[in-house]
PDB file of C-alpha atoms in Angstrom:
ATOM      1  CA  ALA X 907      19.774  -3.484 -43.694  1.00 49.00           C
ATOM      2  CA  GLY X 908      22.953  -2.375 -45.422  1.00 56.00           C
ATOM      3  CA  GLU X 909      26.453  -3.364 -44.334  1.00 60.00           C
ATOM      4  CA  ALA X 910      27.146   0.187 -43.128  1.00 63.00           C
ATOM      5  CA  GLU X 911      24.179  -0.066 -40.752  1.00 61.00           C
ATOM      6  CA  PHE X 912      25.799  -3.055 -39.035  1.00 61.00           C
ATOM      7  CA  LEU X 913      28.959  -1.068 -38.367  1.00 71.00           C
ATOM      8  CA  GLN X 914      27.412   2.206 -37.218  1.00 84.00           C
ATOM      9  CA  ARG X 915      26.433   2.364 -33.551  1.00 88.00           C
ATOM     10  CA  GLN X 916      22.812   3.473 -33.017  1.00 89.00           C
ATOM     11  CA  GLN X 917      21.136   4.745 -29.877  1.00 93.00           C
ATOM     12  CA  VAL X 918      17.853   2.868 -29.445  1.00 93.00           C
ATOM     13  CA  ILE X 919      15.063   2.391 -26.953  1.00 94.00           C
ATOM     14  CA  VAL X 920      14.202  -1.226 -26.224  1.00 95.00           C
ATOM     15  CA  ARG X 921      10.560  -1.437 -25.156  1.00 95.00           C
ATOM     16  CA  VAL X 922       9.633  -4.679 -23.414  1.00 96.00           C
ATOM     17  CA  TYR X 923       5.968  -5.575 -22.908  1.00 96.00           C
ATOM     18  CA  ILE X 924       5.472  -8.373 -20.398  1.00 97.00           C
ATOM     19  CA  ILE X 925       1.955  -9.751 -20.252  1.00 96.00           C
ATOM     20  CA  GLU X 926       2.105 -12.764 -17.961  1.00 97.00           C
ATOM     21  CA  ALA X 927       4.028 -15.788 -16.781  1.00 97.00           C
ATOM     22  CA  LEU X 928       2.523 -19.258 -16.852  1.00 97.00           C
ATOM     23  CA  GLU X 929       3.054 -22.410 -14.801  1.00 96.00           C
ATOM     24  CA  LEU X 930       5.890 -21.089 -12.661  1.00 96.00           C
ATOM     25  CA  PRO X 931       7.290 -23.457 -10.055  1.00 92.00           C
ATOM     26  CA  SER X 932       6.124 -22.992  -6.485  1.00 88.00           C
ATOM     27  CA  ARG X 933       9.125 -22.284  -4.273  1.00 78.00           C
ATOM     28  CA  ASP X 934       7.431 -21.317  -0.993  1.00 70.00           C
ATOM     29  CA  ALA X 935       6.568 -23.951   1.606  1.00 75.00           C
ATOM     30  CA  GLY X 936       2.819 -24.007   2.191  1.00 76.00           C
ATOM     31  CA  SER X 937       1.977 -21.427  -0.497  1.00 83.00           C
ATOM     32  CA  LEU X 938       2.605 -20.512  -4.103  1.00 91.00           C
ATOM     33  CA  SER X 939       5.383 -18.213  -5.335  1.00 93.00           C
ATOM     34  CA  ASP X 940       5.435 -14.400  -5.053  1.00 95.00           C
ATOM     35  CA  PRO X 941       6.925 -13.584  -8.484  1.00 97.00           C
ATOM     36  CA  TYR X 942       8.444 -10.327  -9.668  1.00 97.00           C
ATOM     37  CA  LEU X 943      10.554  -9.331 -12.670  1.00 98.00           C
ATOM     38  CA  LYS X 944      14.178  -8.349 -13.247  1.00 98.00           C
ATOM     39  CA  ILE X 945      15.196  -7.013 -16.653  1.00 98.00           C
ATOM     40  CA  LYS X 946      18.901  -6.814 -17.559  1.00 97.00           C
ATOM     41  CA  LEU X 947      20.566  -5.260 -20.580  1.00 97.00           C
ATOM     42  CA  GLY X 948      24.296  -4.561 -20.600  1.00 93.00           C
ATOM     43  CA  ASP X 949      25.149  -2.961 -17.250  1.00 94.00           C
ATOM     44  CA  GLN X 950      21.534  -1.841 -16.662  1.00 96.00           C
ATOM     45  CA  GLU X 951      19.191  -3.735 -14.351  1.00 97.00           C
ATOM     46  CA  ILE X 952      15.562  -3.073 -13.505  1.00 97.00           C
ATOM     47  CA  SER X 953      14.270  -4.880 -10.423  1.00 97.00           C
ATOM     48  CA  ASP X 954      10.491  -4.577 -10.140  1.00 96.00           C
ATOM     49  CA  GLN X 955      10.206  -6.133  -6.690  1.00 96.00           C
ATOM     50  CA  GLU X 956       7.670  -3.539  -5.494  1.00 96.00           C
ATOM     51  CA  ASN X 957       5.196  -4.884  -8.096  1.00 95.00           C
ATOM     52  CA  LYS X 958       5.457  -8.527  -7.016  1.00 96.00           C
ATOM     53  CA  LYS X 959       2.386 -10.703  -7.493  1.00 96.00           C
ATOM     54  CA  GLU X 960       1.518 -12.537  -4.316  1.00 94.00           C
ATOM     55  CA  ASN X 961       0.771 -16.232  -3.989  1.00 93.00           C
ATOM     56  CA  THR X 962       0.487 -17.221  -7.653  1.00 95.00           C
ATOM     57  CA  VAL X 963       2.196 -19.383 -10.271  1.00 95.00           C
ATOM     58  CA  ASN X 964       0.349 -17.650 -13.158  1.00 97.00           C
ATOM     59  CA  PRO X 965       0.952 -13.924 -12.551  1.00 97.00           C
ATOM     60  CA  GLN X 966      -0.404 -11.247 -14.844  1.00 96.00           C
ATOM     61  CA  PHE X 967       2.292  -8.580 -14.974  1.00 96.00           C
ATOM     62  CA  CYS X 968       0.907  -6.277 -17.720  1.00 95.00           C
ATOM     63  CA  THR X 969       3.985  -4.047 -17.533  1.00 96.00           C
ATOM     64  CA  ILE X 970       6.066  -2.032 -19.991  1.00 96.00           C
ATOM     65  CA  TYR X 971       9.762  -1.235 -19.610  1.00 97.00           C
ATOM     66  CA  ASP X 972      11.814   1.211 -21.721  1.00 96.00           C
ATOM     67  CA  ILE X 973      15.580   0.679 -21.718  1.00 96.00           C
ATOM     68  CA  LYS X 974      18.226   2.783 -23.479  1.00 95.00           C
ATOM     69  CA  ALA X 975      20.764   0.810 -25.474  1.00 94.00           C
ATOM     70  CA  SER X 976      23.351   1.022 -28.254  1.00 92.00           C
ATOM     71  CA  LEU X 977      23.275  -1.402 -31.163  1.00 89.00           C
ATOM     72  CA  PRO X 978      25.540  -3.003 -32.087  1.00 88.00           C
ATOM     73  CA  GLY X 979      26.647  -3.300 -28.494  1.00 88.00           C
ATOM     74  CA  ASP X 980      24.266  -4.143 -25.658  1.00 81.00           C
ATOM     75  CA  SER X 981      22.748  -7.147 -27.332  1.00 90.00           C
ATOM     76  CA  GLU X 982      21.600  -9.677 -24.717  1.00 96.00           C
ATOM     77  CA  LEU X 983      18.305  -8.838 -23.031  1.00 97.00           C
ATOM     78  CA  SER X 984      17.696 -11.015 -19.982  1.00 98.00           C
ATOM     79  CA  ILE X 985      14.203 -11.322 -18.513  1.00 98.00           C
ATOM     80  CA  GLU X 986      14.141 -13.044 -15.133  1.00 98.00           C
ATOM     81  CA  VAL X 987      11.280 -14.058 -12.870  1.00 98.00           C
ATOM     82  CA  TRP X 988      12.160 -14.116  -9.169  1.00 97.00           C
ATOM     83  CA  ASP X 989      10.316 -15.376  -6.090  1.00 96.00           C
ATOM     84  CA  TYR X 990      10.139 -12.795  -3.300  1.00 94.00           C
ATOM     85  CA  ASP X 991      10.834 -14.155   0.180  1.00 90.00           C
ATOM     86  CA  ILE X 992      10.337 -12.291   3.443  1.00 87.00           C
ATOM     87  CA  VAL X 993      12.860 -14.522   5.202  1.00 84.00           C
ATOM     88  CA  GLY X 994      16.079 -15.433   3.429  1.00 84.00           C
ATOM     89  CA  SER X 995      17.078 -14.382  -0.048  1.00 92.00           C
ATOM     90  CA  ASP X 996      14.865 -14.223  -3.123  1.00 93.00           C
ATOM     91  CA  GLU X 997      15.139 -17.146  -5.533  1.00 94.00           C
ATOM     92  CA  LEU X 998      15.367 -17.194  -9.319  1.00 96.00           C
ATOM     93  CA  LEU X 999      12.342 -19.024 -10.750  1.00 96.00           C
ATOM     94  CA  GLY X1000      13.445 -18.867 -14.383  1.00 96.00           C
ATOM     95  CA  ALA X1001      14.896 -16.654 -17.104  1.00 98.00           C
ATOM     96  CA  THR X1002      14.946 -16.162 -20.858  1.00 98.00           C
ATOM     97  CA  LYS X1003      17.455 -14.323 -23.035  1.00 97.00           C
ATOM     98  CA  ILE X1004      16.806 -12.443 -26.280  1.00 96.00           C
ATOM     99  CA  ASP X1005      19.493 -11.446 -28.803  1.00 95.00           C
ATOM    100  CA  LEU X1006      18.558  -7.848 -29.663  1.00 94.00           C
ATOM    101  CA  GLU X1007      21.112  -7.402 -32.451  1.00 92.00           C
ATOM    102  CA  ASN X1008      19.707 -10.413 -34.242  1.00 90.00           C
ATOM    103  CA  ARG X1009      16.244  -8.852 -34.090  1.00 88.00           C
ATOM    104  CA  HIS X1010      17.223  -5.254 -34.778  1.00 87.00           C
ATOM    105  CA  PHE X1011      19.040  -6.073 -38.008  1.00 85.00           C
ATOM    106  CA  SER X1012      16.420  -8.592 -39.181  1.00 84.00           C
ATOM    107  CA  GLN X1013      13.995  -7.473 -41.925  1.00 85.00           C
ATOM    108  CA  LYS X1014      11.435  -9.970 -40.626  1.00 86.00           C
ATOM    109  CA  PHE X1015      11.527  -8.469 -37.131  1.00 84.00           C
ATOM    110  CA  ARG X1016      11.339  -4.916 -38.510  1.00 80.00           C
ATOM    111  CA  SER X1017       8.208  -5.850 -40.464  1.00 82.00           C
ATOM    112  CA  PHE X1018       6.399  -6.331 -37.124  1.00 80.00           C
ATOM    113  CA  ARG X1019       6.878  -2.696 -36.030  1.00 76.00           C
ATOM    114  CA  ASN X1020       3.186  -1.766 -36.178  1.00 75.00           C
ATOM    115  CA  GLN X1021       1.941  -5.058 -34.787  1.00 79.00           C
ATOM    116  CA  MET X1022       2.017  -6.915 -31.499  1.00 77.00           C
ATOM    117  CA  PRO X1023       4.136 -10.008 -32.202  1.00 86.00           C
ATOM    118  CA  ILE X1024       3.407 -11.697 -28.874  1.00 92.00           C
ATOM    119  CA  GLU X1025       5.657 -14.626 -28.172  1.00 95.00           C
ATOM    120  CA  THR X1026       5.662 -17.260 -25.462  1.00 97.00           C
ATOM    121  CA  ARG X1027       9.186 -17.974 -24.258  1.00 97.00           C
ATOM    122  CA  THR X1028      10.265 -20.857 -22.046  1.00 97.00           C
ATOM    123  CA  LEU X1029      11.932 -19.975 -18.745  1.00 97.00           C
ATOM    124  CA  TYR X1030      15.031 -21.876 -17.615  1.00 97.00           C
ATOM    125  CA  LYS X1031      17.363 -21.883 -14.621  1.00 94.00           C
ATOM    126  CA  PRO X1032      21.129 -22.030 -15.216  1.00 91.00           C
ATOM    127  CA  THR X1033      21.272 -25.212 -13.123  1.00 90.00           C
ATOM    128  CA  SER X1034      18.642 -27.123 -15.120  1.00 90.00           C
ATOM    129  CA  LYS X1035      17.590 -27.850 -18.682  1.00 91.00           C
ATOM    130  CA  LEU X1036      13.987 -28.411 -17.571  1.00 94.00           C
ATOM    131  CA  SER X1037      11.322 -25.801 -18.280  1.00 94.00           C
ATOM    132  CA  GLN X1038      10.518 -23.552 -15.331  1.00 96.00           C
ATOM    133  CA  GLY X1039       7.303 -22.234 -16.881  1.00 96.00           C
ATOM    134  CA  SER X1040       6.911 -19.664 -19.629  1.00 98.00           C
ATOM    135  CA  ILE X1041       6.469 -15.940 -20.134  1.00 98.00           C
ATOM    136  CA  ARG X1042       4.337 -14.093 -22.712  1.00 97.00           C
ATOM    137  CA  LEU X1043       5.882 -10.873 -24.012  1.00 97.00           C
ATOM    138  CA  TRP X1044       7.003  -8.876 -26.999  1.00 94.00           C
ATOM    139  CA  VAL X1045       9.888  -6.536 -27.691  1.00 94.00           C
ATOM    140  CA  GLU X1046      10.093  -3.382 -29.792  1.00 92.00           C
ATOM    141  CA  ILE X1047      13.333  -1.631 -30.771  1.00 92.00           C
ATOM    142  CA  TRP X1048      13.033   2.031 -31.790  1.00 91.00           C
ATOM    143  CA  PRO X1049      15.642   4.618 -32.755  1.00 91.00           C
ATOM    144  CA  ALA X1050      16.054   6.918 -29.734  1.00 93.00           C
ATOM    145  CA  THR X1051      15.339   9.892 -32.022  1.00 91.00           C
ATOM    146  CA  ASP X1052      11.940   8.561 -33.222  1.00 89.00           C
ATOM    147  CA  GLN X1053       9.763  10.511 -30.772  1.00 87.00           C
ATOM    148  CA  LYS X1054       6.543   9.702 -32.640  1.00 85.00           C
ATOM    149  CA  ALA X1055       7.099   5.963 -32.269  1.00 82.00           C
ATOM    150  CA  LEU X1056       8.224   6.286 -28.655  1.00 85.00           C
ATOM    151  CA  LYS X1057       5.018   8.111 -27.679  1.00 87.00           C
ATOM    152  CA  LYS X1058       2.905   5.243 -29.004  1.00 86.00           C
ATOM    153  CA  LYS X1059       2.554   2.493 -26.410  1.00 87.00           C
ATOM    154  CA  TRP X1060       0.188  -0.420 -26.619  1.00 86.00           C
ATOM    155  CA  GLN X1061      -2.211  -0.559 -23.672  1.00 85.00           C
ATOM    156  CA  ILE X1062      -1.838  -3.930 -21.990  1.00 86.00           C
ATOM    157  CA  ALA X1063      -3.414  -3.266 -18.597  1.00 84.00           C
ATOM    158  CA  PRO X1064      -5.941  -5.943 -17.671  1.00 80.00           C
ATOM    159  CA  LYS X1065      -9.589  -5.019 -17.968  1.00 77.00           C
ATOM    160  CA  PRO X1066     -11.145  -4.369 -14.570  1.00 81.00           C
ATOM    161  CA  GLN X1067     -13.193  -7.220 -13.213  1.00 81.00           C
ATOM    162  CA  LEU X1068     -16.891  -6.484 -13.092  1.00 85.00           C
ATOM    163  CA  GLU X1069     -19.233  -7.825 -10.470  1.00 87.00           C
ATOM    164  CA  PHE X1070     -22.485  -9.207 -11.735  1.00 84.00           C
ATOM    165  CA  GLU X1071     -25.430 -11.183 -10.504  1.00 88.00           C
ATOM    166  CA  ALA X1072     -26.993 -13.985 -12.486  1.00 86.00           C
ATOM    167  CA  ARG X1073     -30.660 -14.752 -12.012  1.00 87.00           C
ATOM    168  CA  LEU X1074     -32.369 -17.858 -13.277  1.00 84.00           C
ATOM    169  CA  ILE X1075     -36.074 -18.207 -13.918  1.00 86.00           C
ATOM    170  CA  ILE X1076     -37.541 -21.651 -14.516  1.00 83.00           C
ATOM    171  CA  TRP X1077     -40.877 -21.402 -16.304  1.00 84.00           C
ATOM    172  CA  GLU X1078     -41.807 -25.038 -16.371  1.00 85.00           C
ATOM    173  CA  CYS X1079     -40.515 -28.252 -14.834  1.00 82.00           C
ATOM    174  CA  GLN X1080     -41.788 -31.811 -15.215  1.00 84.00           C
ATOM    175  CA  ASP X1081     -41.015 -34.826 -13.025  1.00 83.00           C
ATOM    176  CA  CYS X1082     -38.820 -32.760 -10.707  1.00 81.00           C
ATOM    177  CA  LEU X1083     -38.348 -33.514  -7.056  1.00 78.00           C
ATOM    178  CA  LEU X1084     -38.854 -30.433  -4.978  1.00 71.00           C
ATOM    179  CA  TYR X1085     -36.410 -30.038  -2.151  1.00 70.00           C
ATOM    180  CA  THR X1086     -36.506 -27.259   0.356  1.00 71.00           C
ATOM    181  CA  SER X1087     -34.131 -26.921   3.229  1.00 69.00           C
ATOM    182  CA  PRO X1088     -35.781 -27.316   6.616  1.00 72.00           C
ATOM    183  CA  SER X1089     -36.306 -24.108   8.486  1.00 64.00           C
ATOM    184  CA  PRO X1090     -35.017 -23.766  12.053  1.00 65.00           C
ATOM    185  CA  ARG X1091     -38.667 -23.840  13.268  1.00 63.00           C
ATOM    186  CA  ASP X1092     -39.148 -27.429  11.949  1.00 58.00           C
ATOM    187  CA  SER X1093     -36.649 -28.846  14.470  1.00 56.00           C
TER     188      SER X1093
END
């Protein structure tokens, strides 16, 4: 990146892929947390409360967010995990911050453009230095004019769970005790 590139403001799209959060604290009495995401960049905020994950401390989010930004300028991306509460106010479980300018102007970061550089980031609360779990994600930064790149999104939706039945056949058994449950007629 040349010096002129640092001085010239660029319109970009910040694409945030959030896979999952791990080992979140449980904030609800008698149950686990109901986590959802808030993404903040500059004066923009995305609250994804309608896609909360109920009763879990290891939610799979599998979501993608596109946010318009100007670099240099809107440089601090904040990713927050909140606990939804029916009664009272929602509570921050943990957050992580990413310096987008540092990444955008880094040759190392730019070399990952056609890869999925998944990272696991520790979540913290402003009131504590202790880990509040972690979040697995990656971030892409594309020029807003690069329509070809913007059309390409990695598919991160979880594979659907398949039901299956396992059957076991025992061909031979030696020195085995045979146990059968008594039928109701034996009583």
